[in-house]
Each structure stands twice: as structure tokens, then as C-alpha cells.
């Protein structure tokens, strides 16, 4: 077995406190614990759009769903994506050459690294950010390099931190934008400065835009590949899981220039086989009606972020910024205990499971991540938030904080 696999957390022979491993989630549910831990809109409730449902049903009733699409994806879906990229991302791409459909964006992220990263190669990622940015690199034998972003600078990119960690083994940067877990939507200035760093040092950047669809307060969502001189060296990853709330369909896509995507076209049949046909057809419908879908979801998530922020921000020992995107919150609870202590405390005291901040990199210790986008019913979320508030106030009083 390769050395890194031996040390992976969550195998069959190790007890771990992770909801996505073994039967932990089932056990918690039996104990009446609610999960605000999956970044999966409305989980576990049914909020499947009527037209998307109809597209899936049609693919079943006319038999299309029975068969493969091309390994690189359905042509009509790719054409629809190219139109969306031009309208929303200022990207003009050839759908026949620059897009590969994948079974979700996790697969897309891994696939983007495979041709380029091998043992000893260093890949820089903001810390805290999405755990796979570190883990996928390690699985390939590469070395993830954490580049801190800090609360005092609003978790924005500081390019000096990248420069300080550059070595002759640095191959790539992975950036999650908007970031998970901080929800920060990186400013145009930050993106331009990072783009210059990537160009100057002849690197490739993978930008994961899984959360691009729901951005608040008129923040500008800048697509790195649309900046001058960046299309050539950027692999961008997209998903319909988050903004569209269609995580179970497992559709993501990779957008890259000919020279980078060439190897993925050549190997798609070996790596992907093909993504699910019914899901790809449903994704076409979802993309066509994205404006209406996203308007509805954005309204819900905007309301919930404000409810959550208002409920927690004045608790002594709790620090947070109002979420800038999506349906997540990133909360500093370090004055109340370690991340793991507060996760376990909330299970006991509030019957809620949230994520421990230390999953998102070393800078995440002392934080928890919470998904206010779960469940369909706002009233249910409000009641859960109230339980979290009461529990944290109690903890704060026990710690003597005012
Ligand atoms: C930043 C980020 N990228 C990618 C993914 C994977 O999403 P999917 O594979 O459903 O597209 C997630 C899921 O939580 C995520 O948070």
C-alpha cells in the first residue's frame, strides 16, 4: 500500500468522530441529533425543482437514461455550459474542446491534479479551505502547502504568504472561490495579485467555483480564468451541487484550455467512464432555468445567514463575520473550547452536529463550521439556531465571559 493511504483517517479499523464515515450519522440520528454538517442545500428534505424532476423522469421513460454518454460528457450539456460561461463568467470557450463533465466537482478536483501532480510536488492552498485541497494532493504523493488567511484581514489572500512558501518544487495553487469554510468571495484585487504570482512563477492554478452561484451583498464573483493571461494556466471546476441544490445528481465540470484539458480528453474513458446520463440531462434543464432557481434559493439563504448572525454574534466568546456566500457559517469559538470540544458539546447540549474547524486546515482550530442551508423549513432552522444560541450562552457563562 502507498504510504499516504496507510495514514488516511476514517478507515474500517479506526474509530473516528466523522459523520460521513461508517454508521456515525445513523447513530446520531437515532439519538435525535440533527445534522448541520453536510454542505448540501435542504438536506435531507425534498426540494427538487419540478422541471428538473420532469427531465429525469423523461430520460427514464424514453430510455435515454439506460445508456452512456460520451466519456467527456453530453454534447448539449456542454453547449449549455458554454453559453452560461459566456453569460455569467466572462469566459468564451469551445464546448467541444474546453469542457469535461464529471460526476461532481470532487471528482473534477482530483482529475485536475492527476496529470500534473506526483510524488514530491508542492501544491499551495489557502488555509482554512476545503479539506480535499490538501487530501487529494496527498493521495497523489504530492505535498500540500498551507497558506494562511487570517480573520484580522477578513480571510483575504495575502500574496506575500504565497511568496514566502514558494520553492522550486511548487507546481500548482488550488483556490476555492468562494471559499469553504470562510465563505469569503475573493476581491478582484486579491485575484489579480494572485494571478500575477501564478504567471510570474509559471504555475498552474485550479480554481474550485463550486459555491459561485450564491453570493451576497453585491460582492463581485471574479472568475480567475477570465483575467488577462490566465485562461492558459487555469483549470476551473464547477458544480450543480451547491447553488442549484442538486448534489445527489453528481454533475460537475472542468473548464480548461486545450493544452491542459487534452490529457483529460485522452483519459476520460479510463478515469470517469461517463457521468450519469439522467443527471446530465437534468443538468441541462437546471442550467436553462438557473436564474429563477438561484433567485429563490438566494432569498432563503440570505434570510438564514442573517438569522444565524443575529443570534450568535453578541455571545461573549463567539466571533464571526456575516457569511458572504452560500449557506455556511464559520464561527470562532476558541474562547469557549477547542473545535472538537465545542462540536461534542453541541451534540450533547443542543442535539446538533456541526463540523470541527480543524478539518479545514491548521488555521481552522478553534472554529466550527455550520450549514444553515440544511432542511427545507426555515422555522426548523430557526429553532435549531435558538438551541445553539442557548448552548453557547451557557458555555460562555460557565467560562466566566461577559
Ligand atoms: C469547495 C467544495 N468543492 C467541491 C465540493 C464537492 O461537491 P460536488 O462533488 O458535489 O460537486 C464541495 C462539497 O462540499 C465543496 O465544499
Short mmCIF file of C-alpha atoms and ligand atoms in Angstrom, two decimals:
data_model
loop_
_atom_site.label_atom_id
_atom_site.label_comp_id
_atom_site.label_asym_id
_atom_site.label_seq_id
_atom_site.Cartn_x
_atom_site.Cartn_y
_atom_site.Cartn_z
CA UNK A 1 0.00 0.00 0.00
CA UNK A 2 1.22 3.52 -0.73
CA UNK A 3 2.38 5.25 2.47
CA UNK A 4 -0.19 8.04 2.45
CA UNK A 5 -3.15 5.66 2.24
CA UNK A 6 -1.96 3.92 5.39
CA UNK A 7 -2.41 7.14 7.37
CA UNK A 8 -5.77 8.24 5.95
CA UNK A 9 -8.38 8.86 8.65
CA UNK A 10 -11.72 7.06 8.55
CA UNK A 11 -10.86 3.52 7.54
CA UNK A 12 -12.72 0.45 8.70
CA UNK A 13 -10.35 -0.25 11.56
CA UNK A 14 -10.27 3.14 13.21
CA UNK A 15 -12.84 4.85 15.42
CA UNK A 16 -13.31 8.39 14.12
CA UNK A 17 -15.73 11.12 15.01
CA UNK A 18 -16.78 11.89 11.44
CA UNK A 19 -20.39 11.95 10.30
CA UNK A 20 -19.57 10.73 6.81
CA UNK A 21 -17.83 7.55 7.92
CA UNK A 22 -19.33 4.24 8.97
CA UNK A 23 -22.58 4.39 10.91
CA UNK A 24 -21.85 7.56 12.92
CA UNK A 25 -24.52 9.58 11.14
CA UNK A 26 -27.16 6.88 11.73
CA UNK A 27 -26.25 6.67 15.41
CA UNK A 28 -26.57 10.42 15.84
CA UNK A 29 -29.94 10.44 14.08
CA UNK A 30 -31.17 7.68 16.39
CA UNK A 31 -30.17 9.91 19.31
CA UNK A 32 -32.24 12.76 17.89
CA UNK A 33 -29.23 14.81 16.75
CA UNK A 34 -29.84 17.00 13.70
CA UNK A 35 -27.10 17.40 11.12
CA UNK A 36 -25.97 20.87 10.14
CA UNK A 37 -22.81 19.39 8.72
CA UNK A 38 -23.39 18.48 5.07
CA UNK A 39 -22.83 21.29 2.61
CA UNK A 40 -25.92 20.04 0.84
CA UNK A 41 -28.78 22.54 0.40
CA UNK A 42 -32.01 21.47 2.11
CA UNK A 43 -30.54 18.10 3.20
CA UNK A 44 -32.28 15.76 3.88
CA UNK A 45 -35.55 17.23 2.56
CA UNK A 46 -37.15 17.07 -0.88
CA UNK A 47 -36.87 20.36 -2.74
CA UNK A 48 -36.31 19.01 -6.22
CA UNK A 49 -37.40 21.52 -8.84
CA UNK A 50 -40.44 20.44 -10.85
CA UNK A 51 -38.80 20.79 -14.28
CA UNK A 52 -35.59 19.08 -13.19
CA UNK A 53 -37.64 16.18 -11.83
CA UNK A 54 -39.54 16.02 -15.14
CA UNK A 55 -36.26 15.88 -17.09
CA UNK A 56 -35.07 12.91 -15.01
CA UNK A 57 -38.42 11.17 -15.42
CA UNK A 58 -38.41 11.76 -19.18
CA UNK A 59 -34.93 10.26 -19.53
CA UNK A 60 -36.24 7.17 -17.74
CA UNK A 61 -39.48 6.87 -19.67
CA UNK A 62 -37.90 7.37 -23.12
CA UNK A 63 -35.00 5.04 -22.28
CA UNK A 64 -32.18 7.58 -22.75
CA UNK A 65 -31.13 7.08 -19.13
CA UNK A 66 -30.25 3.48 -19.87
CA UNK A 67 -27.21 4.35 -21.98
CA UNK A 68 -23.80 6.01 -21.73
CA UNK A 69 -23.00 9.48 -22.91
CA UNK A 70 -19.53 10.14 -24.29
CA UNK A 71 -16.92 9.89 -21.51
CA UNK A 72 -16.27 13.65 -21.76
CA UNK A 73 -20.00 14.34 -21.41
CA UNK A 74 -23.25 15.04 -23.23
CA UNK A 75 -22.81 17.48 -26.11
CA UNK A 76 -25.96 19.51 -25.44
CA UNK A 77 -24.98 19.90 -21.78
CA UNK A 78 -21.57 21.18 -22.79
CA UNK A 79 -23.12 23.66 -25.23
CA UNK A 80 -25.46 24.88 -22.47
CA UNK A 81 -22.50 25.24 -20.12
CA UNK A 82 -20.51 27.20 -22.71
CA UNK A 83 -23.41 29.66 -23.00
CA UNK A 84 -23.60 30.01 -19.23
CA UNK A 85 -19.84 30.57 -19.01
CA UNK A 86 -20.08 33.34 -21.53
CA UNK A 87 -23.09 34.99 -19.82
CA UNK A 88 -22.03 34.60 -16.18
CA UNK A 89 -18.26 34.07 -16.07
CA UNK A 90 -16.95 36.23 -18.95
CA UNK A 91 -15.39 33.11 -20.43
CA UNK A 92 -15.59 32.25 -24.09
CA UNK A 93 -14.85 28.57 -24.61
CA UNK A 94 -15.30 25.95 -27.29
CA UNK A 95 -17.74 23.39 -25.83
CA UNK A 96 -16.22 20.65 -27.99
CA UNK A 97 -12.72 21.25 -26.67
CA UNK A 98 -12.67 23.01 -23.31
CA UNK A 99 -15.25 21.21 -21.13
CA UNK A 100 -15.29 17.78 -19.48
CA UNK A 101 -18.34 16.65 -17.49
CA UNK A 102 -17.54 14.83 -14.26
CA UNK A 103 -19.55 13.02 -11.57
CA UNK A 104 -19.48 16.05 -9.25
CA UNK A 105 -16.73 18.54 -8.60
CA UNK A 106 -14.84 16.40 -6.07
CA UNK A 107 -14.05 14.07 -8.94
CA UNK A 108 -13.24 17.12 -11.07
CA UNK A 109 -10.79 18.41 -8.48
CA UNK A 110 -8.99 15.09 -8.24
CA UNK A 111 -8.95 14.68 -12.01
CA UNK A 112 -7.45 18.14 -12.41
CA UNK A 113 -4.48 17.13 -10.30
CA UNK A 114 -3.81 13.64 -11.65
CA UNK A 115 -1.98 14.63 -14.86
CA UNK A 116 0.18 17.21 -13.13
CA UNK A 117 0.96 16.19 -9.55
CA UNK A 118 3.28 13.39 -8.48
CA UNK A 119 5.48 12.49 -5.50
CA UNK A 120 7.23 15.49 -4.00
CA UNK A 121 5.34 18.14 -5.97
CA UNK A 122 4.14 21.01 -3.82
CA UNK A 123 0.64 22.43 -4.14
CA UNK A 124 -0.33 25.60 -2.30
CA UNK A 125 -3.78 26.10 -0.82
CA UNK A 126 -5.30 28.69 1.39
CA UNK A 127 -5.75 27.52 4.99
CA UNK A 128 -8.54 27.21 6.04
CA UNK A 129 -10.14 25.81 2.93
CA UNK A 130 -11.83 22.71 1.55
CA UNK A 131 -10.19 19.55 3.03
CA UNK A 132 -9.85 17.88 -0.37
CA UNK A 133 -7.48 20.65 -1.46
CA UNK A 134 -4.97 19.07 0.89
CA UNK A 135 -6.07 15.44 0.84
CA UNK A 136 -6.29 14.99 -2.95
CA UNK A 137 -2.71 16.24 -3.24
CA UNK A 138 -1.52 13.81 -0.56
CA UNK A 139 -3.26 10.87 -2.21
CA UNK A 140 -1.17 11.56 -5.31
CA UNK A 141 2.03 11.68 -3.26
CA UNK A 142 2.28 15.45 -3.51
CA UNK A 143 2.89 17.83 -0.63
CA UNK A 144 0.11 20.23 0.32
CA UNK A 145 1.42 23.59 1.43
CA UNK A 146 -0.90 25.60 3.67
CA UNK A 147 -1.03 29.32 3.05
CA UNK A 148 -2.77 31.05 5.96
CA UNK A 149 -5.61 33.52 5.62
CA UNK A 150 -6.47 35.36 8.82
CA UNK A 151 -9.56 36.79 10.47
CA UNK A 152 -7.91 40.17 11.00
CA UNK A 153 -7.63 40.61 7.22
CA UNK A 154 -11.12 39.22 6.61
CA UNK A 155 -9.62 35.88 5.44
CA UNK A 156 -8.48 37.59 2.22
CA UNK A 157 -5.50 36.37 0.21
CA UNK A 158 -2.12 37.83 1.16
CA UNK A 159 0.20 37.11 -1.71
CA UNK A 160 3.30 37.59 0.47
CA UNK A 161 2.23 34.42 2.28
CA UNK A 162 2.31 32.57 -1.05
CA UNK A 163 5.68 34.10 -1.99
CA UNK A 164 7.18 33.07 1.33
CA UNK A 165 6.30 29.41 0.67
CA UNK A 166 7.39 29.19 -2.96
CA UNK A 167 10.09 26.61 -3.67
CA UNK A 168 11.47 25.01 -6.81
CA UNK A 169 9.06 22.10 -6.19
CA UNK A 170 5.94 24.32 -6.26
CA UNK A 171 3.76 23.17 -9.17
CA UNK A 172 0.32 24.40 -8.52
CA UNK A 173 -2.08 26.52 -6.49
CA UNK A 174 -5.60 25.35 -5.60
CA UNK A 175 -8.05 28.08 -4.72
CA UNK A 176 -11.63 27.56 -3.56
CA UNK A 177 -13.55 30.69 -4.52
CA UNK A 178 -15.89 31.48 -2.82
CA UNK A 179 -14.04 29.75 -0.06
CA UNK A 180 -15.42 26.94 2.02
CA UNK A 181 -15.46 27.28 5.05
CA UNK A 182 -14.89 31.05 5.39
CA UNK A 183 -17.49 31.90 2.67
CA UNK A 184 -15.17 34.71 1.53
CA UNK A 185 -15.58 35.80 -2.08
CA UNK A 186 -12.10 36.97 -3.00
CA UNK A 187 -11.84 40.57 -4.15
CA UNK A 188 -10.80 41.46 -7.71
CA UNK A 189 -7.61 42.96 -6.28
CA UNK A 190 -6.71 39.69 -4.47
CA UNK A 191 -7.44 37.66 -7.59
CA UNK A 192 -5.30 39.93 -9.77
CA UNK A 193 -2.38 39.82 -7.36
CA UNK A 194 -2.61 36.03 -7.12
CA UNK A 195 -2.86 35.80 -10.92
CA UNK A 196 0.39 37.78 -11.22
CA UNK A 197 2.07 35.43 -8.75
CA UNK A 198 0.92 32.40 -10.76
CA UNK A 199 2.10 33.89 -14.06
CA UNK A 200 5.42 35.14 -12.70
CA UNK A 201 6.26 31.70 -11.32
CA UNK A 202 4.92 29.71 -14.27
CA UNK A 203 2.41 27.74 -12.18
CA UNK A 204 -0.98 26.18 -12.90
CA UNK A 205 -3.92 27.19 -10.76
CA UNK A 206 -7.00 25.08 -10.10
CA UNK A 207 -9.95 27.23 -9.04
CA UNK A 208 -12.90 25.46 -7.48
CA UNK A 209 -16.02 27.59 -8.03
CA UNK A 210 -18.50 25.07 -6.57
CA UNK A 211 -20.02 27.90 -4.50
CA UNK A 212 -20.08 30.62 -7.17
CA UNK A 213 -23.86 30.74 -7.56
CA UNK A 214 -24.92 32.32 -4.29
CA UNK A 215 -23.03 35.48 -3.42
CA UNK A 216 -24.47 38.20 -1.17
CA UNK A 217 -24.26 41.96 -0.76
CA UNK A 218 -23.48 42.66 -4.43
CA UNK A 219 -19.99 41.18 -4.00
CA UNK A 220 -18.30 40.64 -7.33
CA UNK A 221 -17.61 36.99 -8.18
CA UNK A 222 -14.40 37.09 -10.23
CA UNK A 223 -13.60 34.06 -12.39
CA UNK A 224 -9.81 33.69 -12.34
CA UNK A 225 -9.70 32.22 -15.86
CA UNK A 226 -11.29 35.41 -17.24
CA UNK A 227 -8.38 37.60 -16.06
CA UNK A 228 -5.80 38.63 -18.59
CA UNK A 229 -3.32 35.87 -19.43
CA UNK A 230 -4.95 33.42 -17.02
CA UNK A 231 -7.14 31.19 -19.20
CA UNK A 232 -3.98 29.46 -20.44
CA UNK A 233 -2.93 28.38 -16.96
CA UNK A 234 -6.24 27.91 -15.11
CA UNK A 235 -8.33 24.79 -14.59
CA UNK A 236 -11.75 25.83 -13.30
CA UNK A 237 -14.12 23.47 -11.58
CA UNK A 238 -17.86 23.93 -11.35
CA UNK A 239 -20.76 22.03 -9.81
CA UNK A 240 -24.52 21.94 -9.80
CA UNK A 241 -24.50 20.52 -6.25
CA UNK A 242 -24.38 23.71 -4.23
CA UNK A 243 -26.13 26.70 -5.77
CA UNK A 244 -28.67 24.58 -7.62
CA UNK A 245 -29.20 22.23 -4.69
CA UNK A 246 -28.70 19.16 -6.88
CA UNK A 247 -25.90 17.39 -5.04
CA UNK A 248 -27.38 13.93 -5.48
CA UNK A 249 -27.28 14.21 -9.26
CA UNK A 250 -23.48 14.24 -9.16
CA UNK A 251 -22.73 16.61 -12.02
CA UNK A 252 -19.67 18.84 -12.11
CA UNK A 253 -17.49 20.09 -14.93
CA UNK A 254 -13.93 21.07 -15.69
CA UNK A 255 -13.13 24.03 -17.93
CA UNK A 256 -9.58 24.40 -19.18
CA UNK A 257 -7.53 25.45 -22.22
CA UNK A 258 -6.71 22.90 -24.92
CA UNK A 259 -3.21 22.20 -23.67
CA UNK A 260 -4.34 21.38 -20.09
CA UNK A 261 -7.57 19.55 -20.91
CA UNK A 262 -6.00 17.50 -23.69
CA UNK A 263 -4.85 14.78 -21.32
CA UNK A 264 -8.30 14.60 -19.68
CA UNK A 265 -9.98 14.07 -23.04
CA UNK A 266 -7.49 11.27 -23.69
CA UNK A 267 -8.00 9.55 -20.35
CA UNK A 268 -11.70 10.25 -19.60
CA UNK A 269 -12.81 6.76 -20.56
CA UNK A 270 -10.31 5.24 -18.11
CA UNK A 271 -10.96 7.65 -15.25
CA UNK A 272 -14.63 8.65 -15.47
CA UNK A 273 -16.19 6.09 -17.79
CA UNK A 274 -19.03 8.55 -18.22
CA UNK A 275 -21.12 10.62 -15.83
CA UNK A 276 -24.73 9.62 -15.13
CA UNK A 277 -26.90 10.18 -18.22
CA UNK A 278 -30.17 11.09 -16.48
CA UNK A 279 -28.30 13.58 -14.31
CA UNK A 280 -26.60 15.23 -17.25
CA UNK A 281 -29.95 15.70 -18.98
CA UNK A 282 -31.44 17.14 -15.79
CA UNK A 283 -28.46 19.48 -15.51
CA UNK A 284 -29.36 20.97 -18.91
CA UNK A 285 -32.79 21.90 -17.55
CA UNK A 286 -31.32 23.24 -14.32
CA UNK A 287 -28.86 25.44 -16.21
CA UNK A 288 -31.60 26.78 -18.50
CA UNK A 289 -33.70 27.86 -15.54
CA UNK A 290 -30.82 28.86 -13.26
CA UNK A 291 -31.86 32.49 -12.88
CA UNK A 292 -35.22 31.56 -11.32
CA UNK A 293 -33.80 28.68 -9.27
CA UNK A 294 -30.97 30.74 -7.86
CA UNK A 295 -33.19 33.74 -7.07
CA UNK A 296 -35.39 31.55 -4.90
CA UNK A 297 -32.51 29.80 -3.08
CA UNK A 298 -30.55 33.00 -2.58
CA UNK A 299 -33.51 34.60 -0.85
CA UNK A 300 -33.79 31.66 1.56
CA UNK A 301 -30.09 31.55 2.34
CA UNK A 302 -29.84 35.31 2.73
CA UNK A 303 -32.60 35.19 5.33
CA UNK A 304 -30.97 32.32 7.19
CA UNK A 305 -27.48 33.83 7.32
CA UNK A 306 -28.95 36.94 8.91
CA UNK A 307 -30.97 34.96 11.47
CA UNK A 308 -27.87 32.99 12.42
CA UNK A 309 -25.57 36.01 12.55
CA UNK A 310 -28.01 37.99 14.69
CA UNK A 311 -28.42 35.02 17.05
CA UNK A 312 -24.72 34.32 17.65
CA UNK A 313 -22.71 37.47 17.08
CA UNK A 314 -23.27 39.06 20.50
CA UNK A 315 -22.46 35.95 22.58
CA UNK A 316 -19.31 36.62 24.62
CA UNK A 317 -16.52 34.36 23.34
CA UNK A 318 -18.09 33.89 19.89
CA UNK A 319 -16.71 35.75 16.85
CA UNK A 320 -17.97 35.58 13.31
CA UNK A 321 -18.31 37.56 10.12
CA UNK A 322 -21.60 37.58 8.30
CA UNK A 323 -21.38 34.91 5.54
CA UNK A 324 -20.51 36.37 2.14
CA UNK A 325 -21.78 33.45 0.11
CA UNK A 326 -23.63 30.14 0.11
CA UNK A 327 -25.30 28.62 3.15
CA UNK A 328 -22.42 28.08 5.59
CA UNK A 329 -21.11 29.90 8.66
CA UNK A 330 -17.58 29.96 10.00
CA UNK A 331 -17.53 30.68 13.70
CA UNK A 332 -14.62 31.32 16.06
CA UNK A 333 -15.39 29.58 19.36
CA UNK A 334 -11.78 29.36 20.58
CA UNK A 335 -12.57 31.23 23.80
CA UNK A 336 -15.12 28.54 24.64
CA UNK A 337 -13.02 25.47 23.90
CA UNK A 338 -11.26 23.56 21.13
CA UNK A 339 -13.14 22.83 17.91
CA UNK A 340 -13.69 19.19 18.89
CA UNK A 341 -14.83 20.11 22.38
CA UNK A 342 -17.46 22.51 21.04
CA UNK A 343 -18.64 20.02 18.40
CA UNK A 344 -19.16 17.39 21.12
CA UNK A 345 -20.67 19.95 23.47
CA UNK A 346 -23.25 20.97 20.83
CA UNK A 347 -24.15 17.33 20.21
CA UNK A 348 -24.83 16.88 23.93
CA UNK A 349 -26.34 20.23 24.78
CA UNK A 350 -28.17 21.29 21.59
CA UNK A 351 -28.56 17.96 19.75
CA UNK A 352 -26.87 19.46 16.69
CA UNK A 353 -23.90 18.11 14.77
CA UNK A 354 -21.66 20.73 13.16
CA UNK A 355 -18.18 20.43 11.64
CA UNK A 356 -14.98 20.79 13.58
CA UNK A 357 -12.94 23.66 12.15
CA UNK A 358 -9.71 21.71 12.28
CA UNK A 359 -10.84 19.59 9.27
CA UNK A 360 -10.22 22.67 7.11
CA UNK A 361 -6.53 23.07 7.92
CA UNK A 362 -4.45 24.06 10.93
CA UNK A 363 -5.83 27.62 10.86
CA UNK A 364 -9.30 26.16 11.46
CA UNK A 365 -8.58 25.06 15.02
CA UNK A 366 -10.85 26.91 17.43
CA UNK A 367 -13.60 27.27 14.80
CA UNK A 368 -16.74 25.38 13.92
CA UNK A 369 -18.50 25.30 10.54
CA UNK A 370 -22.24 25.17 10.45
CA UNK A 371 -24.56 24.62 7.47
CA UNK A 372 -27.66 26.77 7.91
CA UNK A 373 -28.74 25.67 4.42
CA UNK A 374 -29.86 22.25 5.65
CA UNK A 375 -33.58 21.39 5.90
CA UNK A 376 -36.33 22.89 3.86
CA UNK A 377 -38.25 24.59 6.63
CA UNK A 378 -36.97 27.96 7.84
CA UNK A 379 -38.85 27.51 11.11
CA UNK A 380 -36.92 24.32 11.83
CA UNK A 381 -33.61 26.05 11.20
CA UNK A 382 -34.65 28.95 13.40
CA UNK A 383 -35.45 26.54 16.25
CA UNK A 384 -32.09 24.77 15.85
CA UNK A 385 -30.25 28.10 15.82
CA UNK A 386 -32.05 29.03 19.03
CA UNK A 387 -30.79 25.79 20.63
CA UNK A 388 -27.24 26.55 19.52
CA UNK A 389 -27.51 30.09 20.88
CA UNK A 390 -28.75 28.87 24.27
CA UNK A 391 -25.98 26.26 24.48
CA UNK A 392 -23.23 28.73 23.58
CA UNK A 393 -24.53 31.32 26.04
CA UNK A 394 -24.47 28.66 28.75
CA UNK A 395 -20.90 27.71 27.85
CA UNK A 396 -19.87 31.33 27.77
CA UNK A 397 -21.29 31.91 31.27
CA UNK A 398 -19.53 28.78 32.54
CA UNK A 399 -16.28 30.21 31.21
CA UNK A 400 -16.95 33.45 33.07
CA UNK A 401 -17.13 35.52 29.86
CA UNK A 402 -19.24 38.67 29.65
C1 LIG B 1 -15.46 23.66 -2.06
C2 LIG B 1 -16.10 22.39 -2.50
N1 LIG B 1 -15.77 21.89 -3.69
C3 LIG B 1 -16.33 20.75 -4.13
C4 LIG B 1 -17.22 20.05 -3.37
C5 LIG B 1 -17.79 18.79 -3.91
O1 LIG B 1 -19.03 19.00 -4.46
P1 LIG B 1 -19.65 18.04 -5.56
O2 LIG B 1 -18.72 16.89 -5.75
O3 LIG B 1 -20.97 17.62 -5.04
O4 LIG B 1 -19.75 18.89 -6.79
C6 LIG B 1 -17.59 20.52 -2.12
C7 LIG B 1 -18.54 19.78 -1.28
O5 LIG B 1 -18.76 20.08 -0.13
C8 LIG B 1 -17.00 21.73 -1.67
O6 LIG B 1 -17.31 22.22 -0.47
#
